[in-house]
Short mmCIF file of the C-alpha atoms (twelve columns), coordinates in Angstrom:
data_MODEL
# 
_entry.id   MODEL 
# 
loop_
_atom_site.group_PDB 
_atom_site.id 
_atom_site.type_symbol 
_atom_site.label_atom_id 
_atom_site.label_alt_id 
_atom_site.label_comp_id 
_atom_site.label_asym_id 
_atom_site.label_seq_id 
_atom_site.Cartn_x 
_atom_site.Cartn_y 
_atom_site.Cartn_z 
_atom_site.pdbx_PDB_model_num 
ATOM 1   C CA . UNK A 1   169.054 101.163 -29.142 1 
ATOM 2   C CA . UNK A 2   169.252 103.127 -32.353 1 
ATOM 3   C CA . UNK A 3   168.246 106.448 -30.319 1 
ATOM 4   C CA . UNK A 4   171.273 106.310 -28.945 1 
ATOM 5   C CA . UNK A 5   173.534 107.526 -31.641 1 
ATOM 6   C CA . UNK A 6   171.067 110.013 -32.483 1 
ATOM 7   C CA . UNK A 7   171.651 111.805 -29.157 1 
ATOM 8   C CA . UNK A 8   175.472 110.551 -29.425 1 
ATOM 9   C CA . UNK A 9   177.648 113.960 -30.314 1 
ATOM 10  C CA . UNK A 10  180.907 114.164 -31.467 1 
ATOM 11  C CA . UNK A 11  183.040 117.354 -30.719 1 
ATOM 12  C CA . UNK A 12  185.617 117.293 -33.924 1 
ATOM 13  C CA . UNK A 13  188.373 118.962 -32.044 1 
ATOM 14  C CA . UNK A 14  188.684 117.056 -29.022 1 
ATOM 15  C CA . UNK A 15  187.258 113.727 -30.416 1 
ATOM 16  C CA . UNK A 16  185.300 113.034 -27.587 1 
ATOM 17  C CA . UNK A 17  181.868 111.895 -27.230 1 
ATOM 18  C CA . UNK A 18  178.812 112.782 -25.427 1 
ATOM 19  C CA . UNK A 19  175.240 112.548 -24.969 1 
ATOM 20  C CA . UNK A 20  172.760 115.296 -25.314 1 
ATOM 21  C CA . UNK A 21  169.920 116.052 -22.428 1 
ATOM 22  C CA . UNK A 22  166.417 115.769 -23.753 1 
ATOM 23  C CA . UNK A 23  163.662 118.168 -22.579 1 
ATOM 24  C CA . UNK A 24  162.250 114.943 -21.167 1 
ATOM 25  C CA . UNK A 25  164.575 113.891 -19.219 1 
ATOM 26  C CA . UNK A 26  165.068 117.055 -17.361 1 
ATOM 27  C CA . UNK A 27  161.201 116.316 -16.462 1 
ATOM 28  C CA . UNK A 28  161.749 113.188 -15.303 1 
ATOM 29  C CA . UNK A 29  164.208 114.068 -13.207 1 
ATOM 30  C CA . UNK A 30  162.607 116.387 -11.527 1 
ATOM 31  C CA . UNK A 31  159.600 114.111 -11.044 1 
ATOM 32  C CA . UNK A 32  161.222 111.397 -9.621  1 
ATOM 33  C CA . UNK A 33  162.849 114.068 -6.915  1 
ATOM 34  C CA . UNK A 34  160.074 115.164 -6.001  1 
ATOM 35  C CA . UNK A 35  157.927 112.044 -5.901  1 
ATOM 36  C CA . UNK A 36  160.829 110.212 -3.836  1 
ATOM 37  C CA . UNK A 37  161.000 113.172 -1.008  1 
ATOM 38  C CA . UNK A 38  157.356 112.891 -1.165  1 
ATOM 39  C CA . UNK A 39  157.563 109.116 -0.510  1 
ATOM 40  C CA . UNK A 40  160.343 109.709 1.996   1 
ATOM 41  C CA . UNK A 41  157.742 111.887 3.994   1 
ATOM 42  C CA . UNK A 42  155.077 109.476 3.707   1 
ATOM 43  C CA . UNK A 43  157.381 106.537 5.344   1 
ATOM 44  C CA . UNK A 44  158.609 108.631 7.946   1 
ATOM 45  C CA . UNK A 45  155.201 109.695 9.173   1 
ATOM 46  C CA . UNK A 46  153.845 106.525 8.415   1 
ATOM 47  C CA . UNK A 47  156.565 104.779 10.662  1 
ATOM 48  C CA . UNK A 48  156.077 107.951 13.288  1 
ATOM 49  C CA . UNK A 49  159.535 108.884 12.460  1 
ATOM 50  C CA . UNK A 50  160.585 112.061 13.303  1 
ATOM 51  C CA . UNK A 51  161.258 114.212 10.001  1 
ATOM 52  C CA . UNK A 52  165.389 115.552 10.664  1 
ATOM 53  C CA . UNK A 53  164.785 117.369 7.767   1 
ATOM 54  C CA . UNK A 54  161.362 119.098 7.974   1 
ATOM 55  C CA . UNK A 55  162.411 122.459 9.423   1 
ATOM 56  C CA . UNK A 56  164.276 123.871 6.356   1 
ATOM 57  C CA . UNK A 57  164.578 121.195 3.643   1 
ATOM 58  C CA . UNK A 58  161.293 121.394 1.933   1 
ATOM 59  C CA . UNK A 59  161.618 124.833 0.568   1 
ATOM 60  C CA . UNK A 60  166.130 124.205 0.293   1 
ATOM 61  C CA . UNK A 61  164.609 121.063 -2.329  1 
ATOM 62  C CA . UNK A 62  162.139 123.263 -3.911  1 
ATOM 63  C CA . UNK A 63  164.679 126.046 -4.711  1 
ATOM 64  C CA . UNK A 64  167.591 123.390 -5.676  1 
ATOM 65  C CA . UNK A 65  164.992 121.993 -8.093  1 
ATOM 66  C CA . UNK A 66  164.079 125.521 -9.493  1 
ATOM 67  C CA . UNK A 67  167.566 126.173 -10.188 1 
ATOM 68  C CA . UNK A 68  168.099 122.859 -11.716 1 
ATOM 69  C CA . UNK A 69  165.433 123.022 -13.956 1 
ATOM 70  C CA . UNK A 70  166.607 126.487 -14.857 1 
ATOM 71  C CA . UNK A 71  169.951 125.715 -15.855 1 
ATOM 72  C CA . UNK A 72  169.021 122.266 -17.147 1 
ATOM 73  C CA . UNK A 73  166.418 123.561 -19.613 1 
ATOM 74  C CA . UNK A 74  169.121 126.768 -20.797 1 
ATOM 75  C CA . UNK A 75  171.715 124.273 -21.693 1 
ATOM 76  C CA . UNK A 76  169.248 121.645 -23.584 1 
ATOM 77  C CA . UNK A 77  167.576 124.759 -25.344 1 
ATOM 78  C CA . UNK A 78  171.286 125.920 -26.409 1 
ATOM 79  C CA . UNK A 79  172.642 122.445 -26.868 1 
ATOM 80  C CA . UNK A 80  168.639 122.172 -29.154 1 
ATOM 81  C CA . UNK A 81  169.985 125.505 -30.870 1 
ATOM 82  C CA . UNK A 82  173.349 123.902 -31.879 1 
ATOM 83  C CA . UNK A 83  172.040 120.786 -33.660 1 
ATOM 84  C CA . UNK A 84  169.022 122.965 -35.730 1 
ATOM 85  C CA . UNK A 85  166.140 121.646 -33.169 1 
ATOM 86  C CA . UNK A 86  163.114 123.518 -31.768 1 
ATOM 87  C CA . UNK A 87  163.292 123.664 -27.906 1 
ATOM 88  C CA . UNK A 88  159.566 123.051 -26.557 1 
ATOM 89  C CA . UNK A 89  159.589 126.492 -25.496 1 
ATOM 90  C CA . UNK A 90  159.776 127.635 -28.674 1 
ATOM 91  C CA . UNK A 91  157.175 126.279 -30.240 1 
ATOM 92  C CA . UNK A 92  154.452 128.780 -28.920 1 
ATOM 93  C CA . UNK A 93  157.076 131.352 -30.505 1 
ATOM 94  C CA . UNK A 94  157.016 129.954 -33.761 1 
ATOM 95  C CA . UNK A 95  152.795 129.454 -34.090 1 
ATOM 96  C CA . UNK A 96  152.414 132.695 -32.838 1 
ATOM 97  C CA . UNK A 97  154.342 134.269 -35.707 1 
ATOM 98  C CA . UNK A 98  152.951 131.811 -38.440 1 
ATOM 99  C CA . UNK A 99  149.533 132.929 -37.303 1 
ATOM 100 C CA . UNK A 100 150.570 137.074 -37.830 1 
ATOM 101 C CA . UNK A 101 152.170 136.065 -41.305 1 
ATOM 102 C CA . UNK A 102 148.589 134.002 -42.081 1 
ATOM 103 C CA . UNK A 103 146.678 136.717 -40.555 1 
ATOM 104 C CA . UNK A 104 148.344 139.305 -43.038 1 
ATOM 105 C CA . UNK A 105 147.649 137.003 -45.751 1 
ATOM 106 C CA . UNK A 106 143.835 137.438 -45.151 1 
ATOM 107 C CA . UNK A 107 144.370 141.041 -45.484 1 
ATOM 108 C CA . UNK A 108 145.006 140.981 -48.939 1 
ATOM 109 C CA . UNK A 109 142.216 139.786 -49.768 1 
# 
């Protein structure tokens, strides 16, 4: 797969290898969490199972997830930073100031 060794970094002084996170993926993740504790409630009332978990676990999964997501998405953004990319959540950043420098442009007119 010739994405792979575009994601494939090489740290010079210890001459090992790894692969960087994508923005996507973190998503992903995150979906398919949620969407299998979703399915796991759906069997377990479907099968009038009693839920061992429903007391606390909902909101523990929501808050894991949170954090994940959190931490995730700092060390793509950095790991983004490090290679010259523009994290997703810069992007608004970047058109807003492109639209002041237009906008100033118009002025001179």
């Amino acid at each position: 797969d010739s994405d792979d060794s575009s994601n494939k970094v090489i740290i010079p002084q210890q001459r090992k290898q790894y692969y960087m996170w994508r923005e996507e993926q973190i998503e992903q993740f995150t979906y398919l969490i949620t969407s299998g504790e979703e399915k796991r409630q759906w069997i377990l009332n479907d099968y009038e199972f009693k839920d061992p978990c429903s007391k606390h676990w909902p909101e523990e999964l929501r808050t894991r997830i949170r954090q994940f997501e959190e931490s995730a998405n700092a060390l793509v953004k950095e790991m983004y930073r490090r290679r010259g990319w523009i994290h997703s959540s810069d992007h608004q950043q970047y058109a807003r100031d492109a639209s002041e420098d237009s906008d100033s442009d118009d002025d001179d007119f």
